[in-house]
């Protein structure tokens, strides 16, 4: 199970890095064209936005696994050490349910219903852009469930434990 999760994490990290590099490359093209060319391509800003959205979608699950989200731990600092694990498990289950709720909502509301919409400059179907919502909430749900499973397996150091 741990190797499967590590492989998923590595894949997400590579995809997030590629989307971030593509974002930076698109912004560099935009800056170069605005500075040195007589006419700026209209598609660069839109494409940069889409690469940024996808980089966030790929990195959100990794942030759960690495405990990289900002947290206010006033409540957890008052909980006895023996109960912190159970509190964190309950919180991860609640967050998984929250992400799953939005996963279902995004699938039906955006990804499948926005078939006829196209982007302004690139003229690509918006369902490809809205698919980032499915990736985002899907991997958030997956990551929170993995954290609960690893906690139940007795993993000493999982990404989602509070400090």
mmCIF file of C-alpha atoms in Angstrom:
data_model
loop_
_atom_site.group_PDB
_atom_site.id
_atom_site.type_symbol
_atom_site.label_atom_id
_atom_site.label_comp_id
_atom_site.label_asym_id
_atom_site.label_seq_id
_atom_site.Cartn_x
_atom_site.Cartn_y
_atom_site.Cartn_z
ATOM 1 C CA UNK A 1 0.000 0.000 0.000
ATOM 2 C CA UNK A 2 2.782 2.412 0.917
ATOM 3 C CA UNK A 3 4.612 1.836 -2.377
ATOM 4 C CA UNK A 4 1.384 2.382 -4.320
ATOM 5 C CA UNK A 5 0.806 5.697 -2.521
ATOM 6 C CA UNK A 6 4.440 6.711 -3.079
ATOM 7 C CA UNK A 7 4.102 5.981 -6.806
ATOM 8 C CA UNK A 8 0.928 8.059 -7.002
ATOM 9 C CA UNK A 9 2.690 10.866 -5.111
ATOM 10 C CA UNK A 10 5.654 10.755 -7.503
ATOM 11 C CA UNK A 11 3.348 10.837 -10.513
ATOM 12 C CA UNK A 12 1.427 13.792 -9.095
ATOM 13 C CA UNK A 13 4.688 15.590 -8.320
ATOM 14 C CA UNK A 14 5.929 15.128 -11.881
ATOM 15 C CA UNK A 15 2.612 16.281 -13.361
ATOM 16 C CA UNK A 16 2.498 19.308 -11.046
ATOM 17 C CA UNK A 17 6.081 20.192 -11.967
ATOM 18 C CA UNK A 18 5.363 19.853 -15.688
ATOM 19 C CA UNK A 19 2.251 22.023 -15.416
ATOM 20 C CA UNK A 20 4.208 24.606 -13.421
ATOM 21 C CA UNK A 21 7.027 24.620 -15.972
ATOM 22 C CA UNK A 22 4.509 25.013 -18.779
ATOM 23 C CA UNK A 23 2.946 27.900 -16.841
ATOM 24 C CA UNK A 24 6.313 29.605 -16.463
ATOM 25 C CA UNK A 25 7.151 28.986 -20.127
ATOM 26 C CA UNK A 26 3.863 30.477 -21.272
ATOM 27 C CA UNK A 27 4.383 33.549 -19.092
ATOM 28 C CA UNK A 28 7.915 33.948 -20.483
ATOM 29 C CA UNK A 29 6.500 33.820 -24.024
ATOM 30 C CA UNK A 30 3.962 36.452 -23.034
ATOM 31 C CA UNK A 31 6.601 38.730 -21.495
ATOM 32 C CA UNK A 32 8.951 38.283 -24.454
ATOM 33 C CA UNK A 33 6.232 39.044 -26.981
ATOM 34 C CA UNK A 34 5.034 42.122 -25.098
ATOM 35 C CA UNK A 35 8.582 43.432 -24.808
ATOM 36 C CA UNK A 36 10.164 42.602 -28.135
ATOM 37 C CA UNK A 37 7.465 41.771 -30.673
ATOM 38 C CA UNK A 38 5.113 44.216 -32.360
ATOM 39 C CA UNK A 39 2.065 42.039 -31.689
ATOM 40 C CA UNK A 40 1.313 39.912 -28.622
ATOM 41 C CA UNK A 41 -0.396 36.538 -29.091
ATOM 42 C CA UNK A 42 -3.815 36.492 -27.457
ATOM 43 C CA UNK A 43 -3.625 32.899 -26.285
ATOM 44 C CA UNK A 44 -0.731 33.180 -23.827
ATOM 45 C CA UNK A 45 -2.658 34.611 -20.884
ATOM 46 C CA UNK A 46 -5.429 32.042 -21.202
ATOM 47 C CA UNK A 47 -3.043 29.117 -21.573
ATOM 48 C CA UNK A 48 -0.999 30.286 -18.582
ATOM 49 C CA UNK A 49 -4.171 30.390 -16.506
ATOM 50 C CA UNK A 50 -5.066 26.823 -17.510
ATOM 51 C CA UNK A 51 -1.588 25.500 -16.733
ATOM 52 C CA UNK A 52 -1.755 27.211 -13.342
ATOM 53 C CA UNK A 53 -5.134 25.588 -12.615
ATOM 54 C CA UNK A 54 -3.790 22.153 -13.507
ATOM 55 C CA UNK A 55 -0.632 22.620 -11.435
ATOM 56 C CA UNK A 56 -2.806 23.371 -8.402
ATOM 57 C CA UNK A 57 -5.057 20.396 -9.180
ATOM 58 C CA UNK A 58 -2.098 18.013 -9.269
ATOM 59 C CA UNK A 59 -0.393 19.480 -6.200
ATOM 60 C CA UNK A 60 -3.427 19.587 -3.870
ATOM 61 C CA UNK A 61 -3.283 15.895 -3.014
ATOM 62 C CA UNK A 62 0.455 16.134 -2.431
ATOM 63 C CA UNK A 63 -0.110 18.979 0.004
ATOM 64 C CA UNK A 64 -2.390 16.717 2.045
ATOM 65 C CA UNK A 65 0.185 13.926 2.088
ATOM 66 C CA UNK A 66 3.022 16.259 3.063
ATOM 67 C CA UNK A 67 0.960 18.205 5.624
ATOM 68 C CA UNK A 68 1.704 21.419 3.722
ATOM 69 C CA UNK A 69 -1.569 23.214 4.305
ATOM 70 C CA UNK A 70 -1.639 26.046 6.792
ATOM 71 C CA UNK A 71 -3.354 24.891 9.962
ATOM 72 C CA UNK A 72 -4.441 26.537 13.156
ATOM 73 C CA UNK A 73 -3.631 24.006 15.846
ATOM 74 C CA UNK A 74 -4.977 25.767 18.922
ATOM 75 C CA UNK A 75 -7.539 23.008 19.412
ATOM 76 C CA UNK A 76 -5.182 20.127 18.698
ATOM 77 C CA UNK A 77 -2.546 21.478 21.074
ATOM 78 C CA UNK A 78 -5.055 21.092 23.945
ATOM 79 C CA UNK A 79 -5.929 17.480 23.057
ATOM 80 C CA UNK A 80 -4.024 14.753 24.933
ATOM 81 C CA UNK A 81 -1.347 13.047 22.857
ATOM 82 C CA UNK A 82 -3.178 9.697 22.864
ATOM 83 C CA UNK A 83 -6.309 11.251 21.326
ATOM 84 C CA UNK A 84 -4.572 13.319 18.608
ATOM 85 C CA UNK A 85 -4.366 10.362 16.253
ATOM 86 C CA UNK A 86 -8.117 9.715 16.521
ATOM 87 C CA UNK A 87 -8.918 13.399 16.172
ATOM 88 C CA UNK A 88 -6.762 13.599 13.054
ATOM 89 C CA UNK A 89 -8.435 10.475 11.649
ATOM 90 C CA UNK A 90 -11.888 11.978 12.169
ATOM 91 C CA UNK A 91 -10.793 15.246 10.571
ATOM 92 C CA UNK A 92 -9.331 13.377 7.578
ATOM 93 C CA UNK A 93 -12.567 11.423 7.138
ATOM 94 C CA UNK A 94 -14.598 14.641 7.270
ATOM 95 C CA UNK A 95 -12.280 16.311 4.752
ATOM 96 C CA UNK A 96 -12.501 13.253 2.472
ATOM 97 C CA UNK A 97 -16.300 13.443 2.587
ATOM 98 C CA UNK A 98 -16.160 17.174 1.890
ATOM 99 C CA UNK A 99 -13.884 16.636 -1.125
ATOM 100 C CA UNK A 100 -16.009 13.713 -2.334
ATOM 101 C CA UNK A 101 -19.119 15.894 -2.191
ATOM 102 C CA UNK A 102 -17.484 18.492 -4.421
ATOM 103 C CA UNK A 103 -16.080 15.761 -6.651
ATOM 104 C CA UNK A 104 -19.593 14.536 -7.397
ATOM 105 C CA UNK A 105 -20.877 18.088 -7.849
ATOM 106 C CA UNK A 106 -18.049 19.037 -10.212
ATOM 107 C CA UNK A 107 -18.471 15.928 -12.348
ATOM 108 C CA UNK A 108 -22.107 16.503 -13.107
ATOM 109 C CA UNK A 109 -22.263 20.284 -13.005
ATOM 110 C CA UNK A 110 -19.131 21.196 -14.942
ATOM 111 C CA UNK A 111 -17.251 18.359 -16.572
ATOM 112 C CA UNK A 112 -20.145 16.791 -18.452
ATOM 113 C CA UNK A 113 -22.594 19.659 -18.841
ATOM 114 C CA UNK A 114 -20.210 22.272 -20.265
ATOM 115 C CA UNK A 115 -19.562 20.311 -23.461
ATOM 116 C CA UNK A 116 -20.621 23.040 -25.877
ATOM 117 C CA UNK A 117 -18.612 25.822 -24.246
ATOM 118 C CA UNK A 118 -15.230 26.695 -25.760
ATOM 119 C CA UNK A 119 -12.472 28.917 -24.435
ATOM 120 C CA UNK A 120 -12.196 32.393 -25.871
ATOM 121 C CA UNK A 121 -8.696 32.526 -27.310
ATOM 122 C CA UNK A 122 -7.719 28.868 -27.691
ATOM 123 C CA UNK A 123 -11.188 27.654 -28.694
ATOM 124 C CA UNK A 124 -10.796 24.352 -26.905
ATOM 125 C CA UNK A 125 -13.772 22.705 -25.163
ATOM 126 C CA UNK A 126 -14.078 23.937 -21.591
ATOM 127 C CA UNK A 127 -14.742 20.435 -20.333
ATOM 128 C CA UNK A 128 -10.983 19.861 -20.604
ATOM 129 C CA UNK A 129 -10.407 22.830 -18.337
ATOM 130 C CA UNK A 130 -13.157 21.856 -15.907
ATOM 131 C CA UNK A 131 -11.659 18.371 -15.743
ATOM 132 C CA UNK A 132 -9.114 19.936 -13.383
ATOM 133 C CA UNK A 133 -11.896 20.037 -10.761
ATOM 134 C CA UNK A 134 -12.312 16.285 -11.046
ATOM 135 C CA UNK A 135 -8.561 15.804 -10.659
ATOM 136 C CA UNK A 136 -8.386 18.229 -7.730
ATOM 137 C CA UNK A 137 -11.215 16.827 -5.644
ATOM 138 C CA UNK A 138 -10.526 13.240 -6.694
ATOM 139 C CA UNK A 139 -6.944 13.321 -5.474
ATOM 140 C CA UNK A 140 -7.929 15.246 -2.351
ATOM 141 C CA UNK A 141 -10.422 12.498 -1.506
ATOM 142 C CA UNK A 142 -7.842 9.831 -2.329
ATOM 143 C CA UNK A 143 -5.146 11.518 -0.220
ATOM 144 C CA UNK A 144 -7.340 11.926 2.843
ATOM 145 C CA UNK A 145 -8.483 8.300 2.628
ATOM 146 C CA UNK A 146 -4.854 7.167 2.250
ATOM 147 C CA UNK A 147 -3.937 9.140 5.352
ATOM 148 C CA UNK A 148 -6.678 7.392 7.340
ATOM 149 C CA UNK A 149 -5.602 3.970 6.051
ATOM 150 C CA UNK A 150 -1.962 4.641 6.916
ATOM 151 C CA UNK A 151 -2.958 5.807 10.391
ATOM 152 C CA UNK A 152 -4.985 2.626 10.898
ATOM 153 C CA UNK A 153 -1.994 0.568 9.732
ATOM 154 C CA UNK A 154 0.042 2.209 12.481
ATOM 155 C CA UNK A 155 2.281 4.305 10.283
ATOM 156 C CA UNK A 156 4.337 6.496 12.588
ATOM 157 C CA UNK A 157 4.893 9.322 10.133
ATOM 158 C CA UNK A 158 2.037 10.110 7.772
ATOM 159 C CA UNK A 159 1.790 13.453 6.045
ATOM 160 C CA UNK A 160 -1.540 14.387 7.570
ATOM 161 C CA UNK A 161 -0.600 14.183 11.244
ATOM 162 C CA UNK A 162 -0.710 17.372 13.213
ATOM 163 C CA UNK A 163 2.480 18.661 14.705
#
